């Protein structure tokens, strides 16, 4: 795995905006950063894909262990009223895209290691599926790729289309940076290509109709199915949480399914390590502060918020945020490679319904946060 410095396309901003990536820069720096690229060999790509498929198998086993245990569901800080809904959805397997992004540490020489699984509201989707593909075709047309994400999403929509209502709402928050709106718009594009009609919806516009006992949108249309870019742990704390449970019992389809509250929670990491100690794709993890070097992670944090790296009893790096009251887990420290000064890459390995579908790479400091840069990749050799 080599980081290669290259010259950006002179009109790269216009090109990525044309593909929908309007959120391509932040604070005067490129978020989409094509001044470099990562070069993988086919064997390295195969190793990442094999590890990702194996991790998905481990998550299935860990998910079952959590579903079977009220003690663990409580340890995950999941509200008691949602326990039954999670169990029901886990057993019923309602129609879903079942997409997610394994964040992995990988140096190209030793087995990839799991950091976490972003599988409820994963972002960096458009840039991984589309933008880096067209970049590669333009800049390195003869290179290979590890990128079948777009095709996998379209195929999955087509697969579940017969089980969906006539219209699926696609909901997100109204965000100034437009990261969420870009992701939601891209999901709508893939749905349309897969034969599924969608309508956009802002989370704040969702209302509960007491007479009809259903959620409706701003135009008073009943919401029969909704793919939402809004985490379940936030939904569970909303004033309409009891109505949400009511809608689930009526068979209203929410995507991703409510059981994603388990897999997207950092508390899954100690469960995985207890079930599969010493597994080559896992890092030791526990609920208790370990004696050695470790990374402290809140159960529900996002974009690196409130994460700290502890080495030799000293906090080496940390990020501020609003998480942590729900508890922490501690994962052994993995020495990320530093192919360029201050550039520590984390590989996002995308999964669609249990199958590896492509990768995206983000660079940041020691803790990957919302200031990370997306750097494209190619495959050579």
mmCIF file of C-alpha atoms in Angstrom:
data_model
loop_
_atom_site.group_PDB
_atom_site.id
_atom_site.type_symbol
_atom_site.label_atom_id
_atom_site.label_comp_id
_atom_site.label_asym_id
_atom_site.label_seq_id
_atom_site.Cartn_x
_atom_site.Cartn_y
_atom_site.Cartn_z
ATOM 1 C CA UNK A 1 0.000 0.000 0.000
ATOM 2 C CA UNK A 2 1.786 3.078 -1.326
ATOM 3 C CA UNK A 3 0.776 6.730 -1.077
ATOM 4 C CA UNK A 4 1.612 8.483 -4.318
ATOM 5 C CA UNK A 5 1.700 12.281 -4.693
ATOM 6 C CA UNK A 6 0.013 13.420 -7.910
ATOM 7 C CA UNK A 7 -1.264 16.604 -9.538
ATOM 8 C CA UNK A 8 -4.978 17.344 -9.096
ATOM 9 C CA UNK A 9 -7.067 17.920 -12.191
ATOM 10 C CA UNK A 10 -7.177 21.683 -12.829
ATOM 11 C CA UNK A 11 -10.980 21.675 -12.861
ATOM 12 C CA UNK A 12 -11.511 19.096 -10.124
ATOM 13 C CA UNK A 13 -13.964 21.243 -8.151
ATOM 14 C CA UNK A 14 -16.330 21.601 -11.098
ATOM 15 C CA UNK A 15 -16.008 17.925 -11.950
ATOM 16 C CA UNK A 16 -16.922 16.627 -8.490
ATOM 17 C CA UNK A 17 -19.701 19.202 -8.107
ATOM 18 C CA UNK A 18 -21.201 17.923 -11.357
ATOM 19 C CA UNK A 19 -21.357 14.499 -9.752
ATOM 20 C CA UNK A 20 -23.145 15.851 -6.704
ATOM 21 C CA UNK A 21 -20.229 16.301 -4.324
ATOM 22 C CA UNK A 22 -20.858 19.932 -3.436
ATOM 23 C CA UNK A 23 -19.249 19.343 -0.046
ATOM 24 C CA UNK A 24 -15.739 18.962 -1.445
ATOM 25 C CA UNK A 25 -13.859 21.525 0.674
ATOM 26 C CA UNK A 26 -13.902 22.678 4.282
ATOM 27 C CA UNK A 27 -12.134 25.554 6.007
ATOM 28 C CA UNK A 28 -10.206 26.363 2.834
ATOM 29 C CA UNK A 29 -8.856 22.816 2.473
ATOM 30 C CA UNK A 30 -10.036 20.083 0.128
ATOM 31 C CA UNK A 31 -12.099 17.327 1.683
ATOM 32 C CA UNK A 32 -11.950 15.438 -1.600
ATOM 33 C CA UNK A 33 -8.147 15.360 -1.944
ATOM 34 C CA UNK A 34 -6.784 14.171 -5.281
ATOM 35 C CA UNK A 35 -3.314 15.583 -4.679
ATOM 36 C CA UNK A 36 -2.454 12.014 -3.651
ATOM 37 C CA UNK A 37 -3.728 8.514 -4.163
ATOM 38 C CA UNK A 38 -3.157 5.119 -2.601
ATOM 39 C CA UNK A 39 -1.908 2.221 -4.686
ATOM 40 C CA UNK A 40 -2.877 -1.332 -3.745
ATOM 41 C CA UNK A 41 -1.892 -4.657 -5.213
ATOM 42 C CA UNK A 42 -4.587 -7.196 -6.140
ATOM 43 C CA UNK A 43 -3.435 -9.395 -3.251
ATOM 44 C CA UNK A 44 -3.903 -6.538 -0.789
ATOM 45 C CA UNK A 45 -7.399 -5.858 -2.099
ATOM 46 C CA UNK A 46 -8.215 -9.558 -1.763
ATOM 47 C CA UNK A 47 -6.949 -9.493 1.826
ATOM 48 C CA UNK A 48 -9.177 -6.517 2.697
ATOM 49 C CA UNK A 49 -12.213 -8.139 1.095
ATOM 50 C CA UNK A 50 -11.582 -11.478 2.806
ATOM 51 C CA UNK A 51 -11.187 -9.759 6.172
ATOM 52 C CA UNK A 52 -14.388 -7.773 5.624
ATOM 53 C CA UNK A 53 -16.424 -10.866 4.791
ATOM 54 C CA UNK A 54 -15.003 -12.574 7.870
ATOM 55 C CA UNK A 55 -15.825 -9.601 10.088
ATOM 56 C CA UNK A 56 -19.394 -9.667 8.844
ATOM 57 C CA UNK A 57 -19.610 -13.318 9.922
ATOM 58 C CA UNK A 58 -18.330 -12.352 13.367
ATOM 59 C CA UNK A 59 -20.880 -9.549 13.630
ATOM 60 C CA UNK A 60 -23.708 -11.981 12.921
ATOM 61 C CA UNK A 61 -22.600 -14.128 15.848
ATOM 62 C CA UNK A 62 -22.078 -11.131 18.127
ATOM 63 C CA UNK A 63 -25.457 -9.676 17.179
ATOM 64 C CA UNK A 64 -27.175 -12.912 18.141
ATOM 65 C CA UNK A 65 -25.373 -12.929 21.490
ATOM 66 C CA UNK A 66 -26.590 -9.407 22.245
ATOM 67 C CA UNK A 67 -30.158 -10.074 21.094
ATOM 68 C CA UNK A 68 -30.284 -13.045 23.457
ATOM 69 C CA UNK A 69 -29.197 -10.994 26.489
ATOM 70 C CA UNK A 70 -31.095 -8.250 28.307
ATOM 71 C CA UNK A 71 -27.923 -7.602 30.276
ATOM 72 C CA UNK A 72 -25.983 -6.799 27.111
ATOM 73 C CA UNK A 73 -28.783 -4.714 25.614
ATOM 74 C CA UNK A 74 -28.721 -2.659 28.800
ATOM 75 C CA UNK A 75 -24.921 -2.450 28.616
ATOM 76 C CA UNK A 76 -25.315 -1.010 25.119
ATOM 77 C CA UNK A 77 -27.425 1.795 26.679
ATOM 78 C CA UNK A 78 -30.380 0.781 24.499
ATOM 79 C CA UNK A 79 -33.687 1.896 26.079
ATOM 80 C CA UNK A 80 -35.692 -1.031 27.439
ATOM 81 C CA UNK A 81 -38.792 -0.287 25.302
ATOM 82 C CA UNK A 82 -36.693 -0.961 22.178
ATOM 83 C CA UNK A 83 -35.456 -4.407 23.233
ATOM 84 C CA UNK A 84 -38.499 -6.257 21.926
ATOM 85 C CA UNK A 85 -38.485 -4.280 18.669
ATOM 86 C CA UNK A 86 -34.825 -5.129 18.098
ATOM 87 C CA UNK A 87 -35.438 -8.824 18.700
ATOM 88 C CA UNK A 88 -38.449 -8.849 16.386
ATOM 89 C CA UNK A 89 -36.568 -7.118 13.561
ATOM 90 C CA UNK A 90 -33.515 -9.352 14.021
ATOM 91 C CA UNK A 91 -35.658 -12.455 13.581
ATOM 92 C CA UNK A 92 -37.938 -11.094 10.845
ATOM 93 C CA UNK A 93 -35.164 -9.600 8.678
ATOM 94 C CA UNK A 94 -37.317 -6.856 7.095
ATOM 95 C CA UNK A 95 -36.290 -5.534 3.673
ATOM 96 C CA UNK A 96 -33.179 -3.381 3.943
ATOM 97 C CA UNK A 97 -30.156 -2.267 1.992
ATOM 98 C CA UNK A 98 -28.031 -3.533 4.891
ATOM 99 C CA UNK A 99 -25.169 -1.255 3.974
ATOM 100 C CA UNK A 100 -22.236 -0.423 6.207
ATOM 101 C CA UNK A 101 -18.609 0.613 6.315
ATOM 102 C CA UNK A 102 -15.987 -1.271 8.287
ATOM 103 C CA UNK A 103 -13.298 1.162 9.391
ATOM 104 C CA UNK A 104 -10.026 -0.748 9.289
ATOM 105 C CA UNK A 105 -6.407 -0.246 10.163
ATOM 106 C CA UNK A 106 -4.146 -1.729 7.498
ATOM 107 C CA UNK A 107 -0.464 -1.352 6.651
ATOM 108 C CA UNK A 108 -0.378 -3.612 3.584
ATOM 109 C CA UNK A 109 1.689 -6.244 5.380
ATOM 110 C CA UNK A 110 -0.274 -7.505 8.392
ATOM 111 C CA UNK A 111 -3.972 -8.476 8.611
ATOM 112 C CA UNK A 112 -6.525 -5.629 8.577
ATOM 113 C CA UNK A 113 -7.827 -4.745 12.028
ATOM 114 C CA UNK A 114 -11.348 -3.599 12.860
ATOM 115 C CA UNK A 115 -11.839 -0.201 14.462
ATOM 116 C CA UNK A 116 -15.651 -0.058 14.222
ATOM 117 C CA UNK A 117 -18.626 -0.688 11.946
ATOM 118 C CA UNK A 118 -20.575 2.318 10.660
ATOM 119 C CA UNK A 119 -23.737 0.578 9.541
ATOM 120 C CA UNK A 120 -26.698 2.684 10.654
ATOM 121 C CA UNK A 121 -25.957 6.051 9.041
ATOM 122 C CA UNK A 122 -22.717 5.583 7.063
ATOM 123 C CA UNK A 123 -21.507 8.573 5.057
ATOM 124 C CA UNK A 124 -18.652 9.113 2.547
ATOM 125 C CA UNK A 125 -20.832 7.068 0.211
ATOM 126 C CA UNK A 126 -21.009 9.178 -2.949
ATOM 127 C CA UNK A 127 -17.272 9.842 -2.974
ATOM 128 C CA UNK A 128 -16.496 6.139 -2.519
ATOM 129 C CA UNK A 129 -19.035 4.845 -5.045
ATOM 130 C CA UNK A 130 -18.954 7.446 -7.812
ATOM 131 C CA UNK A 131 -16.439 10.284 -7.495
ATOM 132 C CA UNK A 132 -13.317 8.179 -7.098
ATOM 133 C CA UNK A 133 -14.497 5.873 -9.899
ATOM 134 C CA UNK A 134 -14.759 8.677 -12.456
ATOM 135 C CA UNK A 135 -11.495 10.156 -11.123
ATOM 136 C CA UNK A 136 -9.762 6.846 -11.767
ATOM 137 C CA UNK A 137 -11.241 6.528 -15.250
ATOM 138 C CA UNK A 138 -9.953 10.012 -16.083
ATOM 139 C CA UNK A 139 -6.540 9.996 -14.400
ATOM 140 C CA UNK A 140 -5.599 6.287 -14.337
ATOM 141 C CA UNK A 141 -7.816 4.682 -17.008
ATOM 142 C CA UNK A 142 -5.744 1.495 -17.182
ATOM 143 C CA UNK A 143 -5.535 0.898 -13.433
ATOM 144 C CA UNK A 144 -7.747 -1.517 -11.560
ATOM 145 C CA UNK A 145 -10.242 -0.674 -8.881
ATOM 146 C CA UNK A 146 -11.776 -1.962 -5.680
ATOM 147 C CA UNK A 147 -15.101 -0.295 -6.277
ATOM 148 C CA UNK A 148 -18.354 -2.040 -7.110
ATOM 149 C CA UNK A 149 -20.374 -0.095 -4.562
ATOM 150 C CA UNK A 150 -22.683 1.727 -6.954
ATOM 151 C CA UNK A 151 -23.631 -1.430 -8.810
ATOM 152 C CA UNK A 152 -24.176 -3.297 -5.527
ATOM 153 C CA UNK A 153 -26.530 -0.603 -4.200
ATOM 154 C CA UNK A 154 -28.596 -0.531 -7.377
ATOM 155 C CA UNK A 155 -28.814 -4.324 -7.384
ATOM 156 C CA UNK A 156 -29.906 -4.399 -3.739
ATOM 157 C CA UNK A 157 -32.663 -1.856 -4.332
ATOM 158 C CA UNK A 158 -33.870 -3.989 -7.240
ATOM 159 C CA UNK A 159 -33.726 -7.067 -5.013
ATOM 160 C CA UNK A 160 -35.972 -5.584 -2.299
ATOM 161 C CA UNK A 161 -38.216 -3.566 -4.637
ATOM 162 C CA UNK A 162 -40.994 -6.215 -4.729
ATOM 163 C CA UNK A 163 -41.273 -6.023 -0.931
ATOM 164 C CA UNK A 164 -41.478 -2.228 -0.693
ATOM 165 C CA UNK A 165 -44.513 0.062 -0.883
ATOM 166 C CA UNK A 166 -45.066 2.233 -3.948
ATOM 167 C CA UNK A 167 -43.018 5.089 -2.487
ATOM 168 C CA UNK A 168 -40.105 5.154 -0.047
ATOM 169 C CA UNK A 169 -39.307 8.343 1.855
ATOM 170 C CA UNK A 170 -35.609 9.220 2.180
ATOM 171 C CA UNK A 171 -35.040 11.359 5.267
ATOM 172 C CA UNK A 172 -32.109 13.385 6.567
ATOM 173 C CA UNK A 173 -31.399 16.444 8.694
ATOM 174 C CA UNK A 174 -31.038 19.848 7.126
ATOM 175 C CA UNK A 175 -27.284 20.370 7.271
ATOM 176 C CA UNK A 176 -25.316 23.468 6.286
ATOM 177 C CA UNK A 177 -22.365 21.426 5.019
ATOM 178 C CA UNK A 178 -24.796 19.360 2.887
ATOM 179 C CA UNK A 179 -22.960 16.125 3.653
ATOM 180 C CA UNK A 180 -26.169 14.399 4.739
ATOM 181 C CA UNK A 181 -28.258 15.865 1.932
ATOM 182 C CA UNK A 182 -25.674 14.737 -0.644
ATOM 183 C CA UNK A 183 -25.708 11.200 0.767
ATOM 184 C CA UNK A 184 -29.506 11.075 0.807
ATOM 185 C CA UNK A 185 -29.712 12.393 -2.758
ATOM 186 C CA UNK A 186 -27.283 9.744 -3.934
ATOM 187 C CA UNK A 187 -29.293 6.980 -2.223
ATOM 188 C CA UNK A 188 -32.352 8.253 -4.069
ATOM 189 C CA UNK A 189 -30.432 8.027 -7.350
ATOM 190 C CA UNK A 190 -29.499 4.405 -6.696
ATOM 191 C CA UNK A 191 -33.078 3.613 -5.671
ATOM 192 C CA UNK A 192 -34.416 5.064 -8.907
ATOM 193 C CA UNK A 193 -31.912 3.004 -10.883
ATOM 194 C CA UNK A 194 -33.110 -0.062 -8.988
ATOM 195 C CA UNK A 195 -36.747 0.605 -9.829
ATOM 196 C CA UNK A 196 -37.832 2.152 -6.514
ATOM 197 C CA UNK A 197 -39.664 5.486 -6.344
ATOM 198 C CA UNK A 198 -38.616 7.826 -3.542
ATOM 199 C CA UNK A 199 -39.464 11.247 -2.152
ATOM 200 C CA UNK A 200 -37.153 13.482 -0.089
ATOM 201 C CA UNK A 201 -37.973 14.247 3.528
ATOM 202 C CA UNK A 202 -36.410 16.334 6.266
ATOM 203 C CA UNK A 203 -36.384 14.695 9.697
ATOM 204 C CA UNK A 204 -37.940 17.795 11.254
ATOM 205 C CA UNK A 205 -40.872 17.543 8.840
ATOM 206 C CA UNK A 206 -41.959 14.116 10.095
ATOM 207 C CA UNK A 207 -45.208 14.346 12.046
ATOM 208 C CA UNK A 208 -47.383 11.847 13.879
ATOM 209 C CA UNK A 209 -51.034 11.735 12.839
ATOM 210 C CA UNK A 210 -52.876 10.737 16.011
ATOM 211 C CA UNK A 211 -56.135 9.974 14.238
ATOM 212 C CA UNK A 212 -54.577 7.736 11.604
ATOM 213 C CA UNK A 213 -51.882 6.443 13.989
ATOM 214 C CA UNK A 214 -49.118 6.871 11.453
ATOM 215 C CA UNK A 215 -46.247 9.167 10.575
ATOM 216 C CA UNK A 216 -46.832 11.638 7.754
ATOM 217 C CA UNK A 217 -44.651 14.040 5.797
ATOM 218 C CA UNK A 218 -45.081 17.779 5.276
ATOM 219 C CA UNK A 219 -47.697 17.099 2.578
ATOM 220 C CA UNK A 220 -49.677 14.845 4.919
ATOM 221 C CA UNK A 221 -48.675 11.731 2.962
ATOM 222 C CA UNK A 222 -48.493 8.571 5.035
ATOM 223 C CA UNK A 223 -44.956 7.265 5.518
ATOM 224 C CA UNK A 224 -45.076 3.557 4.753
ATOM 225 C CA UNK A 225 -41.333 3.066 4.359
ATOM 226 C CA UNK A 226 -38.453 5.377 5.184
ATOM 227 C CA UNK A 227 -34.712 5.166 4.701
ATOM 228 C CA UNK A 228 -33.297 7.596 7.229
ATOM 229 C CA UNK A 229 -29.899 9.188 7.624
ATOM 230 C CA UNK A 230 -30.526 9.728 11.314
ATOM 231 C CA UNK A 231 -29.205 7.344 13.966
ATOM 232 C CA UNK A 232 -31.519 5.054 15.878
ATOM 233 C CA UNK A 233 -30.073 6.109 19.218
ATOM 234 C CA UNK A 234 -31.237 9.670 18.491
ATOM 235 C CA UNK A 235 -34.653 8.501 17.343
ATOM 236 C CA UNK A 236 -35.018 6.508 20.570
ATOM 237 C CA UNK A 237 -34.594 9.722 22.572
ATOM 238 C CA UNK A 238 -37.093 11.793 20.585
ATOM 239 C CA UNK A 239 -40.479 12.719 22.057
ATOM 240 C CA UNK A 240 -42.131 10.581 19.370
ATOM 241 C CA UNK A 241 -40.206 7.425 20.381
ATOM 242 C CA UNK A 242 -43.402 5.683 21.664
ATOM 243 C CA UNK A 243 -45.093 6.398 18.328
ATOM 244 C CA UNK A 244 -42.014 5.067 16.559
ATOM 245 C CA UNK A 245 -42.395 1.774 18.409
ATOM 246 C CA UNK A 246 -46.084 1.813 17.521
ATOM 247 C CA UNK A 247 -45.231 2.237 13.843
ATOM 248 C CA UNK A 248 -42.783 -0.674 14.014
ATOM 249 C CA UNK A 249 -45.470 -2.908 15.487
ATOM 250 C CA UNK A 250 -47.752 -1.934 12.587
ATOM 251 C CA UNK A 251 -45.169 -3.060 10.061
ATOM 252 C CA UNK A 252 -44.008 0.400 8.962
ATOM 253 C CA UNK A 253 -40.626 -0.147 7.340
ATOM 254 C CA UNK A 254 -37.674 1.846 8.693
ATOM 255 C CA UNK A 255 -34.314 1.448 7.021
ATOM 256 C CA UNK A 256 -31.834 0.653 8.194
ATOM 257 C CA UNK A 257 -33.630 -1.736 10.609
ATOM 258 C CA UNK A 258 -33.779 -1.049 14.327
ATOM 259 C CA UNK A 259 -31.381 -3.891 15.154
ATOM 260 C CA UNK A 260 -28.584 -1.763 13.655
ATOM 261 C CA UNK A 261 -28.558 -0.148 17.114
ATOM 262 C CA UNK A 262 -26.465 -3.172 18.119
ATOM 263 C CA UNK A 263 -23.877 -3.280 15.350
ATOM 264 C CA UNK A 264 -23.314 0.485 15.213
ATOM 265 C CA UNK A 265 -22.680 0.663 18.967
ATOM 266 C CA UNK A 266 -19.033 0.557 20.096
ATOM 267 C CA UNK A 267 -20.097 -1.843 22.865
ATOM 268 C CA UNK A 268 -20.073 -4.546 20.186
ATOM 269 C CA UNK A 269 -16.250 -4.439 20.232
ATOM 270 C CA UNK A 270 -15.771 -6.092 23.662
ATOM 271 C CA UNK A 271 -18.479 -8.627 22.765
ATOM 272 C CA UNK A 272 -16.603 -9.551 19.595
ATOM 273 C CA UNK A 273 -13.321 -9.945 21.462
ATOM 274 C CA UNK A 274 -14.940 -12.095 24.165
ATOM 275 C CA UNK A 275 -16.495 -14.368 21.541
ATOM 276 C CA UNK A 276 -13.419 -14.500 19.282
ATOM 277 C CA UNK A 277 -10.343 -13.792 21.417
ATOM 278 C CA UNK A 278 -7.133 -13.512 19.423
ATOM 279 C CA UNK A 279 -8.884 -13.248 16.064
ATOM 280 C CA UNK A 280 -6.426 -11.777 13.524
ATOM 281 C CA UNK A 281 -8.887 -9.111 12.344
ATOM 282 C CA UNK A 282 -9.865 -7.907 15.830
ATOM 283 C CA UNK A 283 -8.156 -5.724 18.399
ATOM 284 C CA UNK A 284 -8.481 -6.541 22.109
ATOM 285 C CA UNK A 285 -11.380 -4.553 23.557
ATOM 286 C CA UNK A 286 -13.055 -4.316 26.948
ATOM 287 C CA UNK A 287 -15.425 -2.259 29.056
ATOM 288 C CA UNK A 288 -12.702 -1.809 31.694
ATOM 289 C CA UNK A 289 -9.675 0.460 31.342
ATOM 290 C CA UNK A 290 -6.781 -1.820 30.299
ATOM 291 C CA UNK A 291 -3.243 -1.655 31.617
ATOM 292 C CA UNK A 292 -1.675 -1.159 28.182
ATOM 293 C CA UNK A 293 -1.996 1.464 25.460
ATOM 294 C CA UNK A 294 -5.585 1.908 24.355
ATOM 295 C CA UNK A 295 -8.136 4.061 22.576
ATOM 296 C CA UNK A 296 -11.121 5.157 24.675
ATOM 297 C CA UNK A 297 -14.336 5.329 22.642
ATOM 298 C CA UNK A 298 -17.808 6.415 23.790
ATOM 299 C CA UNK A 299 -20.443 3.828 22.943
ATOM 300 C CA UNK A 300 -22.319 6.199 20.643
ATOM 301 C CA UNK A 301 -19.809 8.781 19.433
ATOM 302 C CA UNK A 302 -19.512 9.932 15.829
ATOM 303 C CA UNK A 303 -16.672 11.372 13.744
ATOM 304 C CA UNK A 304 -14.120 10.770 16.489
ATOM 305 C CA UNK A 305 -15.898 12.925 19.093
ATOM 306 C CA UNK A 306 -14.718 12.318 22.692
ATOM 307 C CA UNK A 307 -12.237 9.672 21.526
ATOM 308 C CA UNK A 308 -8.853 9.685 23.269
ATOM 309 C CA UNK A 309 -5.616 7.785 22.718
ATOM 310 C CA UNK A 310 -3.845 6.693 25.883
ATOM 311 C CA UNK A 311 -0.225 5.612 25.814
ATOM 312 C CA UNK A 312 1.888 4.910 28.877
ATOM 313 C CA UNK A 313 -0.695 6.455 31.171
ATOM 314 C CA UNK A 314 -0.681 9.703 29.171
ATOM 315 C CA UNK A 315 -3.366 11.016 26.819
ATOM 316 C CA UNK A 316 -1.564 11.280 23.490
ATOM 317 C CA UNK A 317 -4.474 12.746 21.528
ATOM 318 C CA UNK A 318 -8.151 13.468 22.131
ATOM 319 C CA UNK A 319 -11.135 15.164 20.550
ATOM 320 C CA UNK A 320 -13.867 17.154 22.218
ATOM 321 C CA UNK A 321 -17.539 16.401 21.841
ATOM 322 C CA UNK A 322 -20.858 15.782 23.522
ATOM 323 C CA UNK A 323 -20.674 12.019 24.012
ATOM 324 C CA UNK A 324 -19.535 9.783 26.830
ATOM 325 C CA UNK A 325 -22.385 9.818 29.346
ATOM 326 C CA UNK A 326 -23.527 6.471 27.951
ATOM 327 C CA UNK A 327 -20.174 4.858 28.831
ATOM 328 C CA UNK A 328 -16.925 3.922 27.130
ATOM 329 C CA UNK A 329 -15.146 0.938 25.666
ATOM 330 C CA UNK A 330 -11.376 0.555 25.405
ATOM 331 C CA UNK A 331 -9.701 -0.872 22.328
ATOM 332 C CA UNK A 332 -6.012 -1.718 22.082
ATOM 333 C CA UNK A 333 -4.021 0.900 20.222
ATOM 334 C CA UNK A 334 -3.218 0.085 16.609
ATOM 335 C CA UNK A 335 -0.180 1.902 15.123
ATOM 336 C CA UNK A 336 -1.589 3.421 11.950
ATOM 337 C CA UNK A 337 0.908 3.808 9.098
ATOM 338 C CA UNK A 338 2.085 7.361 8.356
ATOM 339 C CA UNK A 339 3.026 7.368 4.650
ATOM 340 C CA UNK A 340 3.298 11.178 4.701
ATOM 341 C CA UNK A 341 3.828 13.559 7.579
ATOM 342 C CA UNK A 342 0.631 13.845 9.605
ATOM 343 C CA UNK A 343 -1.323 11.558 7.245
ATOM 344 C CA UNK A 344 -2.763 8.492 8.948
ATOM 345 C CA UNK A 345 -5.058 6.539 6.584
ATOM 346 C CA UNK A 346 -8.110 4.578 7.699
ATOM 347 C CA UNK A 347 -9.658 2.214 5.180
ATOM 348 C CA UNK A 348 -13.422 2.184 4.876
ATOM 349 C CA UNK A 349 -14.459 -1.208 3.526
ATOM 350 C CA UNK A 350 -18.024 -1.026 2.268
ATOM 351 C CA UNK A 351 -20.459 -3.901 2.671
ATOM 352 C CA UNK A 352 -23.803 -4.404 0.960
ATOM 353 C CA UNK A 353 -25.856 -7.175 2.538
ATOM 354 C CA UNK A 354 -22.795 -9.022 3.794
ATOM 355 C CA UNK A 355 -20.729 -8.760 0.626
ATOM 356 C CA UNK A 356 -17.630 -6.535 0.222
ATOM 357 C CA UNK A 357 -18.398 -3.822 -2.334
ATOM 358 C CA UNK A 358 -15.484 -1.367 -2.416
ATOM 359 C CA UNK A 359 -13.219 0.810 -0.324
ATOM 360 C CA UNK A 360 -12.643 4.464 0.464
ATOM 361 C CA UNK A 361 -9.735 5.986 2.356
ATOM 362 C CA UNK A 362 -9.825 8.895 4.782
ATOM 363 C CA UNK A 363 -6.731 10.627 6.109
ATOM 364 C CA UNK A 364 -6.504 12.592 9.312
ATOM 365 C CA UNK A 365 -4.350 12.885 12.397
ATOM 366 C CA UNK A 366 -4.168 10.140 14.988
ATOM 367 C CA UNK A 367 -7.956 10.341 15.496
ATOM 368 C CA UNK A 368 -10.119 10.300 12.380
ATOM 369 C CA UNK A 369 -12.759 13.012 12.700
ATOM 370 C CA UNK A 370 -14.923 15.325 10.644
ATOM 371 C CA UNK A 371 -11.822 17.120 9.354
ATOM 372 C CA UNK A 372 -10.570 13.969 7.603
ATOM 373 C CA UNK A 373 -9.787 14.076 3.879
ATOM 374 C CA UNK A 374 -11.031 11.511 1.369
ATOM 375 C CA UNK A 375 -8.133 10.273 -0.784
ATOM 376 C CA UNK A 376 -8.845 8.077 -3.833
ATOM 377 C CA UNK A 377 -7.112 4.801 -4.659
ATOM 378 C CA UNK A 378 -6.142 2.572 -7.566
ATOM 379 C CA UNK A 379 -5.060 -1.051 -7.941
ATOM 380 C CA UNK A 380 -1.860 -1.942 -9.803
ATOM 381 C CA UNK A 381 0.194 -5.069 -10.211
#
